[in-house]
Amino acid sequence: MSTFTIDTKTSRATPSPVPGKRMTAPSLRARKVDGKTEQPIVMLTAYTMRMAQLLDPHCDMLLVGDSLGQVIYGLPSTIPVTMEMMCAHGAAVVRGSWHALVAVDMPFGSYEGSPEQAFASASRILKETGCAAVKLEGGEAMAPTIAFLTERGIPVIGHVGLTPQAVNMLGGYGARGREEREAHKIIADAKAVSDAGAFSIVLEGVLEPIANEVARAVPAPIIGIGASTECDGQVLVTEDMLGLFERTPRFVKRYDDLAKRIGEAARTYAEEVRARSFPTPDQTYKPKS
Ligand code: KIV
């Protein structure tokens, strides 16, 4: 068993409140009734224990996205992300949360080969992290795999539209569905993934009318990112919405400007160290008299 709980005596963070009941895949699926979702599903990405602690009270789901490849590791895409990375970060996010459902992305190459390969990878993710769901990219072609996992007790979130693991086939990260044939395929993909048993579906980077149609036509809750206001929920990469990067996609709303604030804090610290105004006697240990 490689999952641990936080030692509240040694952790720097305020201990978690009394553990409550976590959100579940069936309860989130049940939010959409007759094609409508009264209370939108709130999802953010988290890769670390501390960020999970801060986001957890406000979210229905925390996604340990393979976007950690770019955001945490500085990789050029999600393609080099490994199972080891996803399991280590997934376990950290589970340790830092008590309310939200934690879902972990299946990395590229860990599920596309066959339903059996997907089951081996997904069960490893569930065992090593303690998470309650996995997410995988792909539409109709992945439907048999999604059915195989869900029939064997593994809740799955689908991901259609712009699927970043397929960047080499797509030729970039631009919005999808500009051609009629592709628009029809995105709608068919979402329906197939829902019919296969996914309890929700991330719909990324598609033209608004397509997103509206998917949200209306597909029974599973649709979680939009660069999609539309009519989706059943929304997800953003947390570091994007906190303003940790200079460049963000058009669909991101910045709720803070952390890059600027961190830079200012680091500059003040550096100036004080150089001026010998930090540390002061307040930050030093005194012998007991
Ligand atoms: O990897 C990720 O963070 C994602 C979200 C952008 C939905 O898949």
PDB file of C-alpha atoms and ligand atoms in Angstrom:
ATOM      1  CA  MET A   1       0.000   0.000   0.000  1.00  0.00           C
ATOM      2  CA  SER A   2       1.717   3.150  -1.098  1.00  0.00           C
ATOM      3  CA  THR A   3      -0.900   5.683  -0.015  1.00  0.00           C
ATOM      4  CA  PHE A   4      -0.328   7.503   3.273  1.00  0.00           C
ATOM      5  CA  THR A   5      -2.334   9.921   5.340  1.00  0.00           C
ATOM      6  CA  ILE A   6      -0.944  13.310   6.334  1.00  0.00           C
ATOM      7  CA  ASP A   7       0.777  13.434   9.718  1.00  0.00           C
ATOM      8  CA  THR A   8      -1.050  16.403  11.211  1.00  0.00           C
ATOM      9  CA  LYS A   9       1.722  16.923  13.808  1.00  0.00           C
ATOM     10  CA  THR A  10       4.448  17.474  11.219  1.00  0.00           C
ATOM     11  CA  SER A  11       2.496  18.911   8.279  1.00  0.00           C
ATOM     12  CA  ARG A  12       2.972  22.650   7.717  1.00  0.00           C
ATOM     13  CA  ALA A  13      -0.661  22.932   6.626  1.00  0.00           C
ATOM     14  CA  THR A  14      -3.669  23.337   8.879  1.00  0.00           C
ATOM     15  CA  PRO A  15      -4.980  19.800   9.419  1.00  0.00           C
ATOM     16  CA  SER A  16      -7.918  18.766   7.252  1.00  0.00           C
ATOM     17  CA  PRO A  17     -11.334  19.086   8.861  1.00  0.00           C
ATOM     18  CA  VAL A  18     -13.004  15.938  10.056  1.00  0.00           C
ATOM     19  CA  PRO A  19     -13.227  13.720   6.968  1.00  0.00           C
ATOM     20  CA  GLY A  20     -16.720  13.896   5.493  1.00  0.00           C
ATOM     21  CA  LYS A  21     -18.266  11.843   2.774  1.00  0.00           C
ATOM     22  CA  ARG A  22     -16.546  12.255  -0.574  1.00  0.00           C
ATOM     23  CA  MET A  23     -18.381  12.994  -3.795  1.00  0.00           C
ATOM     24  CA  THR A  24     -18.999   9.810  -5.779  1.00  0.00           C
ATOM     25  CA  ALA A  25     -19.236   8.999  -9.474  1.00  0.00           C
ATOM     26  CA  PRO A  26     -22.940   7.961  -9.206  1.00  0.00           C
ATOM     27  CA  SER A  27     -23.882  11.149  -7.302  1.00  0.00           C
ATOM     28  CA  LEU A  28     -22.190  13.350  -9.912  1.00  0.00           C
ATOM     29  CA  ARG A  29     -23.722  11.384 -12.809  1.00  0.00           C
ATOM     30  CA  ALA A  30     -27.145  11.815 -11.169  1.00  0.00           C
ATOM     31  CA  ARG A  31     -26.854  15.618 -11.267  1.00  0.00           C
ATOM     32  CA  LYS A  32     -27.977  15.538 -14.899  1.00  0.00           C
ATOM     33  CA  VAL A  33     -31.642  14.626 -15.137  1.00  0.00           C
ATOM     34  CA  ASP A  34     -33.536  14.586 -18.458  1.00  0.00           C
ATOM     35  CA  GLY A  35     -30.701  16.444 -20.157  1.00  0.00           C
ATOM     36  CA  LYS A  36     -30.519  19.212 -17.508  1.00  0.00           C
ATOM     37  CA  THR A  37     -28.123  19.892 -14.625  1.00  0.00           C
ATOM     38  CA  GLU A  38     -29.456  22.177 -11.908  1.00  0.00           C
ATOM     39  CA  GLN A  39     -26.173  22.577 -10.037  1.00  0.00           C
ATOM     40  CA  PRO A  40     -23.123  22.840 -12.343  1.00  0.00           C
ATOM     41  CA  ILE A  41     -20.212  20.513 -11.566  1.00  0.00           C
ATOM     42  CA  VAL A  42     -17.070  22.365 -10.433  1.00  0.00           C
ATOM     43  CA  MET A  43     -13.738  20.815 -11.388  1.00  0.00           C
ATOM     44  CA  LEU A  44     -10.145  22.078 -11.179  1.00  0.00           C
ATOM     45  CA  THR A  45      -6.819  20.386 -11.759  1.00  0.00           C
ATOM     46  CA  ALA A  46      -4.523  19.622  -8.805  1.00  0.00           C
ATOM     47  CA  TYR A  47      -1.113  17.979  -8.821  1.00  0.00           C
ATOM     48  CA  THR A  48       0.129  18.446  -5.246  1.00  0.00           C
ATOM     49  CA  MET A  49      -1.058  17.772  -1.703  1.00  0.00           C
ATOM     50  CA  ARG A  50      -1.128  21.442  -0.705  1.00  0.00           C
ATOM     51  CA  MET A  51      -2.990  22.663  -3.771  1.00  0.00           C
ATOM     52  CA  ALA A  52      -5.518  19.854  -3.236  1.00  0.00           C
ATOM     53  CA  GLN A  53      -6.082  21.038   0.362  1.00  0.00           C
ATOM     54  CA  LEU A  54      -6.758  24.583  -0.812  1.00  0.00           C
ATOM     55  CA  LEU A  55      -9.070  23.673  -3.708  1.00  0.00           C
ATOM     56  CA  ASP A  56     -10.922  20.735  -2.174  1.00  0.00           C
ATOM     57  CA  PRO A  57     -13.582  22.632  -0.165  1.00  0.00           C
ATOM     58  CA  HIS A  58     -14.689  24.462  -3.320  1.00  0.00           C
ATOM     59  CA  CYS A  59     -14.714  21.659  -5.880  1.00  0.00           C
ATOM     60  CA  ASP A  60     -16.849  18.636  -6.730  1.00  0.00           C
ATOM     61  CA  MET A  61     -13.957  16.988  -8.563  1.00  0.00           C
ATOM     62  CA  LEU A  62     -10.180  17.415  -8.535  1.00  0.00           C
ATOM     63  CA  LEU A  63      -8.484  16.243 -11.722  1.00  0.00           C
ATOM     64  CA  VAL A  64      -4.883  15.075 -11.598  1.00  0.00           C
ATOM     65  CA  GLY A  65      -4.468  15.987 -15.252  1.00  0.00           C
ATOM     66  CA  ASP A  66      -1.622  14.837 -17.447  1.00  0.00           C
ATOM     67  CA  SER A  67      -1.256  18.573 -18.132  1.00  0.00           C
ATOM     68  CA  LEU A  68       1.181  18.233 -15.208  1.00  0.00           C
ATOM     69  CA  GLY A  69       3.668  17.282 -17.942  1.00  0.00           C
ATOM     70  CA  GLN A  70       3.760  20.894 -19.117  1.00  0.00           C
ATOM     71  CA  VAL A  71       2.740  22.682 -15.905  1.00  0.00           C
ATOM     72  CA  ILE A  72       4.985  20.864 -13.388  1.00  0.00           C
ATOM     73  CA  TYR A  73       7.693  19.191 -15.468  1.00  0.00           C
ATOM     74  CA  GLY A  74       8.168  21.679 -18.340  1.00  0.00           C
ATOM     75  CA  LEU A  75       7.612  19.001 -20.975  1.00  0.00           C
ATOM     76  CA  PRO A  76       6.581  20.048 -24.498  1.00  0.00           C
ATOM     77  CA  SER A  77       3.322  18.039 -24.446  1.00  0.00           C
ATOM     78  CA  THR A  78       1.454  15.410 -22.416  1.00  0.00           C
ATOM     79  CA  ILE A  79       2.916  12.566 -24.482  1.00  0.00           C
ATOM     80  CA  PRO A  80       6.049  11.886 -22.360  1.00  0.00           C
ATOM     81  CA  VAL A  81       4.024  11.731 -19.089  1.00  0.00           C
ATOM     82  CA  THR A  82       4.470   8.375 -17.307  1.00  0.00           C
ATOM     83  CA  MET A  83       2.372   6.150 -15.035  1.00  0.00           C
ATOM     84  CA  GLU A  84       4.895   6.815 -12.252  1.00  0.00           C
ATOM     85  CA  MET A  85       4.283  10.570 -12.472  1.00  0.00           C
ATOM     86  CA  MET A  86       0.487  10.145 -12.486  1.00  0.00           C
ATOM     87  CA  CYS A  87       0.534   7.728  -9.548  1.00  0.00           C
ATOM     88  CA  ALA A  88       2.861   9.879  -7.403  1.00  0.00           C
ATOM     89  CA  HIS A  89       0.851  13.075  -7.980  1.00  0.00           C
ATOM     90  CA  GLY A  90      -2.483  11.236  -7.740  1.00  0.00           C
ATOM     91  CA  ALA A  91      -1.593   9.854  -4.295  1.00  0.00           C
ATOM     92  CA  ALA A  92      -0.508  13.333  -3.130  1.00  0.00           C
ATOM     93  CA  VAL A  93      -3.833  14.873  -4.226  1.00  0.00           C
ATOM     94  CA  VAL A  94      -5.847  12.121  -2.527  1.00  0.00           C
ATOM     95  CA  ARG A  95      -3.852  12.762   0.692  1.00  0.00           C
ATOM     96  CA  GLY A  96      -4.667  16.464   0.495  1.00  0.00           C
ATOM     97  CA  SER A  97      -8.416  16.102  -0.061  1.00  0.00           C
ATOM     98  CA  TRP A  98     -11.419  14.775   1.784  1.00  0.00           C
ATOM     99  CA  HIS A  99     -14.477  16.121  -0.052  1.00  0.00           C
ATOM    100  CA  ALA A 100     -13.976  16.140  -3.819  1.00  0.00           C
ATOM    101  CA  LEU A 101     -13.887  13.079  -6.046  1.00  0.00           C
ATOM    102  CA  VAL A 102     -10.289  12.708  -7.251  1.00  0.00           C
ATOM    103  CA  ALA A 103      -9.869  11.546 -10.873  1.00  0.00           C
ATOM    104  CA  VAL A 104      -6.468  10.729 -12.401  1.00  0.00           C
ATOM    105  CA  ASP A 105      -5.638  10.977 -16.115  1.00  0.00           C
ATOM    106  CA  MET A 106      -4.451   7.791 -17.809  1.00  0.00           C
ATOM    107  CA  PRO A 107      -1.168   8.729 -19.513  1.00  0.00           C
ATOM    108  CA  PHE A 108      -0.582   8.314 -23.242  1.00  0.00           C
ATOM    109  CA  GLY A 109       0.322   4.724 -24.118  1.00  0.00           C
ATOM    110  CA  SER A 110      -1.187   3.186 -20.981  1.00  0.00           C
ATOM    111  CA  TYR A 111      -4.658   2.315 -22.349  1.00  0.00           C
ATOM    112  CA  GLU A 112      -4.976   2.559 -26.132  1.00  0.00           C
ATOM    113  CA  GLY A 113      -3.547  -0.919 -26.903  1.00  0.00           C
ATOM    114  CA  SER A 114      -6.498  -2.965 -25.644  1.00  0.00           C
ATOM    115  CA  PRO A 115      -9.233  -2.976 -22.990  1.00  0.00           C
ATOM    116  CA  GLU A 116      -7.075  -5.416 -20.985  1.00  0.00           C
ATOM    117  CA  GLN A 117      -4.104  -3.032 -21.053  1.00  0.00           C
ATOM    118  CA  ALA A 118      -6.427  -0.228 -19.941  1.00  0.00           C
ATOM    119  CA  PHE A 119      -7.757  -2.337 -17.058  1.00  0.00           C
ATOM    120  CA  ALA A 120      -4.219  -3.169 -15.863  1.00  0.00           C
ATOM    121  CA  SER A 121      -3.241   0.527 -15.955  1.00  0.00           C
ATOM    122  CA  ALA A 122      -6.465   1.860 -14.419  1.00  0.00           C
ATOM    123  CA  SER A 123      -6.467  -0.675 -11.587  1.00  0.00           C
ATOM    124  CA  ARG A 124      -2.832   0.241 -10.810  1.00  0.00           C
ATOM    125  CA  ILE A 125      -3.809   3.933 -10.667  1.00  0.00           C
ATOM    126  CA  LEU A 126      -6.720   3.200  -8.306  1.00  0.00           C
ATOM    127  CA  LYS A 127      -4.588   0.953  -6.042  1.00  0.00           C
ATOM    128  CA  GLU A 128      -1.541   3.252  -5.861  1.00  0.00           C
ATOM    129  CA  THR A 129      -3.339   6.574  -5.460  1.00  0.00           C
ATOM    130  CA  GLY A 130      -6.641   5.867  -3.707  1.00  0.00           C
ATOM    131  CA  CYS A 131      -8.467   7.919  -6.369  1.00  0.00           C
ATOM    132  CA  ALA A 132     -12.051   7.059  -7.356  1.00  0.00           C
ATOM    133  CA  ALA A 133     -11.990   7.477 -11.152  1.00  0.00           C
ATOM    134  CA  VAL A 134      -9.750   7.666 -14.191  1.00  0.00           C
ATOM    135  CA  LYS A 135     -10.015   9.878 -17.273  1.00  0.00           C
ATOM    136  CA  LEU A 136      -9.050   8.809 -20.763  1.00  0.00           C
ATOM    137  CA  GLU A 137      -9.082  10.559 -24.126  1.00  0.00           C
ATOM    138  CA  GLY A 138     -10.939   9.386 -27.231  1.00  0.00           C
ATOM    139  CA  GLY A 139     -14.407   8.905 -28.691  1.00  0.00           C
ATOM    140  CA  GLU A 140     -16.048   6.016 -30.533  1.00  0.00           C
ATOM    141  CA  ALA A 141     -12.754   4.102 -30.792  1.00  0.00           C
ATOM    142  CA  MET A 142     -12.424   4.084 -26.993  1.00  0.00           C
ATOM    143  CA  ALA A 143     -16.062   3.148 -26.245  1.00  0.00           C
ATOM    144  CA  PRO A 144     -15.364  -0.630 -25.915  1.00  0.00           C
ATOM    145  CA  THR A 145     -12.511   0.160 -23.490  1.00  0.00           C
ATOM    146  CA  ILE A 146     -14.729   2.455 -21.396  1.00  0.00           C
ATOM    147  CA  ALA A 147     -17.417  -0.275 -21.259  1.00  0.00           C
ATOM    148  CA  PHE A 148     -14.753  -2.843 -20.243  1.00  0.00           C
ATOM    149  CA  LEU A 149     -13.533  -0.652 -17.354  1.00  0.00           C
ATOM    150  CA  THR A 150     -16.936   0.447 -16.074  1.00  0.00           C
ATOM    151  CA  GLU A 151     -18.306  -3.130 -16.176  1.00  0.00           C
ATOM    152  CA  ARG A 152     -15.362  -4.092 -13.951  1.00  0.00           C
ATOM    153  CA  GLY A 153     -15.905  -1.410 -11.331  1.00  0.00           C
ATOM    154  CA  ILE A 154     -13.722   1.457 -12.558  1.00  0.00           C
ATOM    155  CA  PRO A 155     -15.531   4.802 -12.974  1.00  0.00           C
ATOM    156  CA  VAL A 156     -14.404   6.586 -16.140  1.00  0.00           C
ATOM    157  CA  ILE A 157     -14.494  10.212 -17.276  1.00  0.00           C
ATOM    158  CA  GLY A 158     -14.337  10.547 -21.071  1.00  0.00           C
ATOM    159  CA  HIS A 159     -12.514  13.352 -22.910  1.00  0.00           C
ATOM    160  CA  VAL A 160     -13.519  14.363 -26.450  1.00  0.00           C
ATOM    161  CA  GLY A 161     -13.111  17.316 -28.814  1.00  0.00           C
ATOM    162  CA  LEU A 162      -9.554  18.626 -28.568  1.00  0.00           C
ATOM    163  CA  THR A 163      -7.656  15.658 -27.159  1.00  0.00           C
ATOM    164  CA  PRO A 164      -4.098  16.850 -26.360  1.00  0.00           C
ATOM    165  CA  GLN A 165      -2.565  13.344 -26.407  1.00  0.00           C
ATOM    166  CA  ALA A 166      -3.447  13.256 -30.142  1.00  0.00           C
ATOM    167  CA  VAL A 167      -1.631  16.542 -30.872  1.00  0.00           C
ATOM    168  CA  ASN A 168       0.555  14.865 -33.507  1.00  0.00           C
ATOM    169  CA  MET A 169      -2.531  13.757 -35.436  1.00  0.00           C
ATOM    170  CA  LEU A 170      -4.442  17.011 -34.875  1.00  0.00           C
ATOM    171  CA  GLY A 171      -1.486  19.207 -35.835  1.00  0.00           C
ATOM    172  CA  GLY A 172      -1.919  21.653 -32.929  1.00  0.00           C
ATOM    173  CA  TYR A 173      -4.119  22.795 -30.051  1.00  0.00           C
ATOM    174  CA  GLY A 174      -6.631  24.917 -32.011  1.00  0.00           C
ATOM    175  CA  ALA A 175     -10.396  24.621 -31.453  1.00  0.00           C
ATOM    176  CA  ARG A 176     -12.000  21.596 -33.130  1.00  0.00           C
ATOM    177  CA  GLY A 177     -15.167  21.218 -35.177  1.00  0.00           C
ATOM    178  CA  ARG A 178     -14.684  23.884 -37.836  1.00  0.00           C
ATOM    179  CA  GLU A 179     -15.550  21.395 -40.586  1.00  0.00           C
ATOM    180  CA  GLU A 180     -19.008  19.811 -40.677  1.00  0.00           C
ATOM    181  CA  ARG A 181     -17.651  16.260 -40.783  1.00  0.00           C
ATOM    182  CA  GLU A 182     -15.567  16.861 -37.652  1.00  0.00           C
ATOM    183  CA  ALA A 183     -18.469  18.577 -35.873  1.00  0.00           C
ATOM    184  CA  HIS A 184     -20.652  15.486 -36.459  1.00  0.00           C
ATOM    185  CA  LYS A 185     -17.826  13.225 -35.264  1.00  0.00           C
ATOM    186  CA  ILE A 186     -17.424  15.143 -31.982  1.00  0.00           C
ATOM    187  CA  ILE A 187     -21.153  14.741 -31.239  1.00  0.00           C
ATOM    188  CA  ALA A 188     -21.045  11.025 -32.171  1.00  0.00           C
ATOM    189  CA  ASP A 189     -17.909  10.558 -30.008  1.00  0.00           C
ATOM    190  CA  ALA A 190     -19.564  12.106 -26.948  1.00  0.00           C
ATOM    191  CA  LYS A 191     -22.701   9.959 -27.405  1.00  0.00           C
ATOM    192  CA  ALA A 192     -20.614   6.772 -27.776  1.00  0.00           C
ATOM    193  CA  VAL A 193     -18.565   7.546 -24.650  1.00  0.00           C
ATOM    194  CA  SER A 194     -21.739   8.256 -22.667  1.00  0.00           C
ATOM    195  CA  ASP A 195     -23.445   5.068 -23.937  1.00  0.00           C
ATOM    196  CA  ALA A 196     -20.325   3.092 -22.952  1.00  0.00           C
ATOM    197  CA  GLY A 197     -20.830   4.143 -19.315  1.00  0.00           C
ATOM    198  CA  ALA A 198     -18.636   7.199 -18.690  1.00  0.00           C
ATOM    199  CA  PHE A 199     -20.123   9.044 -15.703  1.00  0.00           C
ATOM    200  CA  SER A 200     -19.095  12.409 -17.143  1.00  0.00           C
ATOM    201  CA  ILE A 201     -17.232  13.725 -20.165  1.00  0.00           C
ATOM    202  CA  VAL A 202     -14.676  16.520 -20.526  1.00  0.00           C
ATOM    203  CA  LEU A 203     -15.387  18.447 -23.731  1.00  0.00           C
ATOM    204  CA  GLU A 204     -12.330  20.511 -24.656  1.00  0.00           C
ATOM    205  CA  GLY A 205     -11.722  23.226 -27.250  1.00  0.00           C
ATOM    206  CA  VAL A 206     -14.731  22.988 -29.567  1.00  0.00           C
ATOM    207  CA  LEU A 207     -16.869  25.608 -31.298  1.00  0.00           C
ATOM    208  CA  GLU A 208     -19.690  26.842 -29.064  1.00  0.00           C
ATOM    209  CA  PRO A 209     -22.664  25.551 -31.140  1.00  0.00           C
ATOM    210  CA  ILE A 210     -21.171  22.034 -31.088  1.00  0.00           C
ATOM    211  CA  ALA A 211     -20.673  22.216 -27.315  1.00  0.00           C
ATOM    212  CA  ASN A 212     -24.286  23.335 -26.882  1.00  0.00           C
ATOM    213  CA  GLU A 213     -25.529  20.437 -28.974  1.00  0.00           C
ATOM    214  CA  VAL A 214     -23.360  17.909 -27.088  1.00  0.00           C
ATOM    215  CA  ALA A 215     -24.567  19.253 -23.721  1.00  0.00           C
ATOM    216  CA  ARG A 216     -28.198  18.918 -24.847  1.00  0.00           C
ATOM    217  CA  ALA A 217     -27.955  15.574 -26.662  1.00  0.00           C
ATOM    218  CA  VAL A 218     -25.665  13.520 -24.388  1.00  0.00           C
ATOM    219  CA  PRO A 219     -27.076  11.986 -21.172  1.00  0.00           C
ATOM    220  CA  ALA A 220     -23.786  12.084 -19.181  1.00  0.00           C
ATOM    221  CA  PRO A 221     -22.793  15.450 -17.623  1.00  0.00           C
ATOM    222  CA  ILE A 222     -20.534  17.438 -19.967  1.00  0.00           C
ATOM    223  CA  ILE A 223     -17.649  19.277 -18.278  1.00  0.00           C
ATOM    224  CA  GLY A 224     -16.538  22.086 -20.560  1.00  0.00           C
ATOM    225  CA  ILE A 225     -13.110  23.658 -21.060  1.00  0.00           C
ATOM    226  CA  GLY A 226     -13.106  26.088 -23.962  1.00  0.00           C
ATOM    227  CA  ALA A 227     -16.590  24.778 -24.801  1.00  0.00           C
ATOM    228  CA  SER A 228     -19.757  26.694 -23.790  1.00  0.00           C
ATOM    229  CA  THR A 229     -21.834  28.156 -20.990  1.00  0.00           C
ATOM    230  CA  GLU A 230     -24.456  25.443 -21.520  1.00  0.00           C
ATOM    231  CA  CYS A 231     -22.168  22.652 -20.294  1.00  0.00           C
ATOM    232  CA  ASP A 232     -23.120  20.780 -17.101  1.00  0.00           C
ATOM    233  CA  GLY A 233     -19.868  21.796 -15.425  1.00  0.00           C
ATOM    234  CA  GLN A 234     -16.545  23.531 -16.041  1.00  0.00           C
ATOM    235  CA  VAL A 235     -12.877  22.652 -15.569  1.00  0.00           C
ATOM    236  CA  LEU A 236      -9.724  24.782 -15.832  1.00  0.00           C
ATOM    237  CA  VAL A 237      -6.055  24.141 -15.223  1.00  0.00           C
ATOM    238  CA  THR A 238      -5.610  25.748 -11.794  1.00  0.00           C
ATOM    239  CA  GLU A 239      -2.252  27.359 -12.615  1.00  0.00           C
ATOM    240  CA  ASP A 240      -3.870  29.045 -15.643  1.00  0.00           C
ATOM    241  CA  MET A 241      -6.762  30.502 -13.675  1.00  0.00           C
ATOM    242  CA  LEU A 242      -4.383  31.673 -10.924  1.00  0.00           C
ATOM    243  CA  GLY A 243      -2.288  33.551 -13.497  1.00  0.00           C
ATOM    244  CA  LEU A 244       0.911  31.570 -12.963  1.00  0.00           C
ATOM    245  CA  PHE A 245       1.857  31.778 -16.634  1.00  0.00           C
ATOM    246  CA  GLU A 246       2.227  34.800 -18.891  1.00  0.00           C
ATOM    247  CA  ARG A 247       0.454  33.104 -21.806  1.00  0.00           C
ATOM    248  CA  THR A 248      -2.971  31.553 -21.335  1.00  0.00           C
ATOM    249  CA  PRO A 249      -5.504  30.275 -23.865  1.00  0.00           C
ATOM    250  CA  ARG A 250      -8.467  32.481 -24.801  1.00  0.00           C
ATOM    251  CA  PHE A 251     -10.954  30.373 -22.804  1.00  0.00           C
ATOM    252  CA  VAL A 252      -9.136  30.909 -19.486  1.00  0.00           C
ATOM    253  CA  LYS A 253     -10.360  33.536 -17.052  1.00  0.00           C
ATOM    254  CA  ARG A 254      -7.606  34.697 -14.678  1.00  0.00           C
ATOM    255  CA  TYR A 255      -8.795  34.972 -11.097  1.00  0.00           C
ATOM    256  CA  ASP A 256      -5.391  36.131  -9.802  1.00  0.00           C
ATOM    257  CA  ASP A 257      -1.963  37.249 -11.003  1.00  0.00           C
ATOM    258  CA  LEU A 258       0.253  34.876  -9.026  1.00  0.00           C
ATOM    259  CA  ALA A 259       3.231  35.064 -11.393  1.00  0.00           C
ATOM    260  CA  LYS A 260       3.541  38.791 -10.660  1.00  0.00           C
ATOM    261  CA  ARG A 261       2.979  38.385  -6.924  1.00  0.00           C
ATOM    262  CA  ILE A 262       5.518  35.539  -6.586  1.00  0.00           C
ATOM    263  CA  GLY A 263       8.091  37.528  -8.565  1.00  0.00           C
ATOM    264  CA  GLU A 264       7.568  40.551  -6.292  1.00  0.00           C
ATOM    265  CA  ALA A 265       7.897  38.440  -3.118  1.00  0.00           C
ATOM    266  CA  ALA A 266      11.102  36.804  -4.403  1.00  0.00           C
ATOM    267  CA  ARG A 267      12.571  40.207  -5.365  1.00  0.00           C
ATOM    268  CA  THR A 268      11.836  41.669  -1.916  1.00  0.00           C
ATOM    269  CA  TYR A 269      13.393  38.604  -0.240  1.00  0.00           C
ATOM    270  CA  ALA A 270      16.522  38.845  -2.411  1.00  0.00           C
ATOM    271  CA  GLU A 271      16.874  42.590  -1.680  1.00  0.00           C
ATOM    272  CA  GLU A 272      16.531  41.992   2.079  1.00  0.00           C
ATOM    273  CA  VAL A 273      19.094  39.148   2.120  1.00  0.00           C
ATOM    274  CA  ARG A 274      21.581  41.309   0.183  1.00  0.00           C
ATOM    275  CA  ALA A 275      20.941  44.271   2.488  1.00  0.00           C
ATOM    276  CA  ARG A 276      21.255  41.967   5.565  1.00  0.00           C
ATOM    277  CA  SER A 277      17.796  43.088   6.696  1.00  0.00           C
ATOM    278  CA  PHE A 278      16.615  39.452   6.689  1.00  0.00           C
ATOM    279  CA  PRO A 279      16.876  37.543   8.956  1.00  0.00           C
ATOM    280  CA  THR A 280      16.302  39.794  11.978  1.00  0.00           C
ATOM    281  CA  PRO A 281      16.648  38.617  15.607  1.00  0.00           C
ATOM    282  CA  ASP A 282      12.948  37.633  15.408  1.00  0.00           C
ATOM    283  CA  GLN A 283      13.821  34.803  13.039  1.00  0.00           C
ATOM    284  CA  THR A 284      16.791  33.348  14.942  1.00  0.00           C
ATOM    285  CA  TYR A 285      16.971  30.755  17.761  1.00  0.00           C
ATOM    286  CA  LYS A 286      18.194  31.988  21.164  1.00  0.00           C
ATOM    287  CA  PRO A 287      19.899  29.788  23.749  1.00  0.00           C
ATOM    288  CA  LYS A 288      17.641  29.034  26.754  1.00  0.00           C
ATOM    289  CA  SER A 289      18.715  31.297  29.651  1.00  0.00           C
TER     290      SER A 289
HETATM  291  O1  KIV B   1      -4.793  17.232 -18.352  1.00  0.00           O
HETATM  292  C1  KIV B   1      -5.649  18.070 -18.014  1.00  0.00           C
HETATM  293  O2  KIV B   1      -5.413  18.941 -17.167  1.00  0.00           O
HETATM  294  C2  KIV B   1      -6.957  17.993 -18.623  1.00  0.00           C
HETATM  295  C3  KIV B   1      -7.872  19.152 -18.425  1.00  0.00           C
HETATM  296  C4  KIV B   1      -7.426  20.287 -19.224  1.00  0.00           C
HETATM  297  C5  KIV B   1      -9.282  18.793 -18.689  1.00  0.00           C
HETATM  298  O3  KIV B   1      -7.259  17.039 -19.286  1.00  0.00           O
END
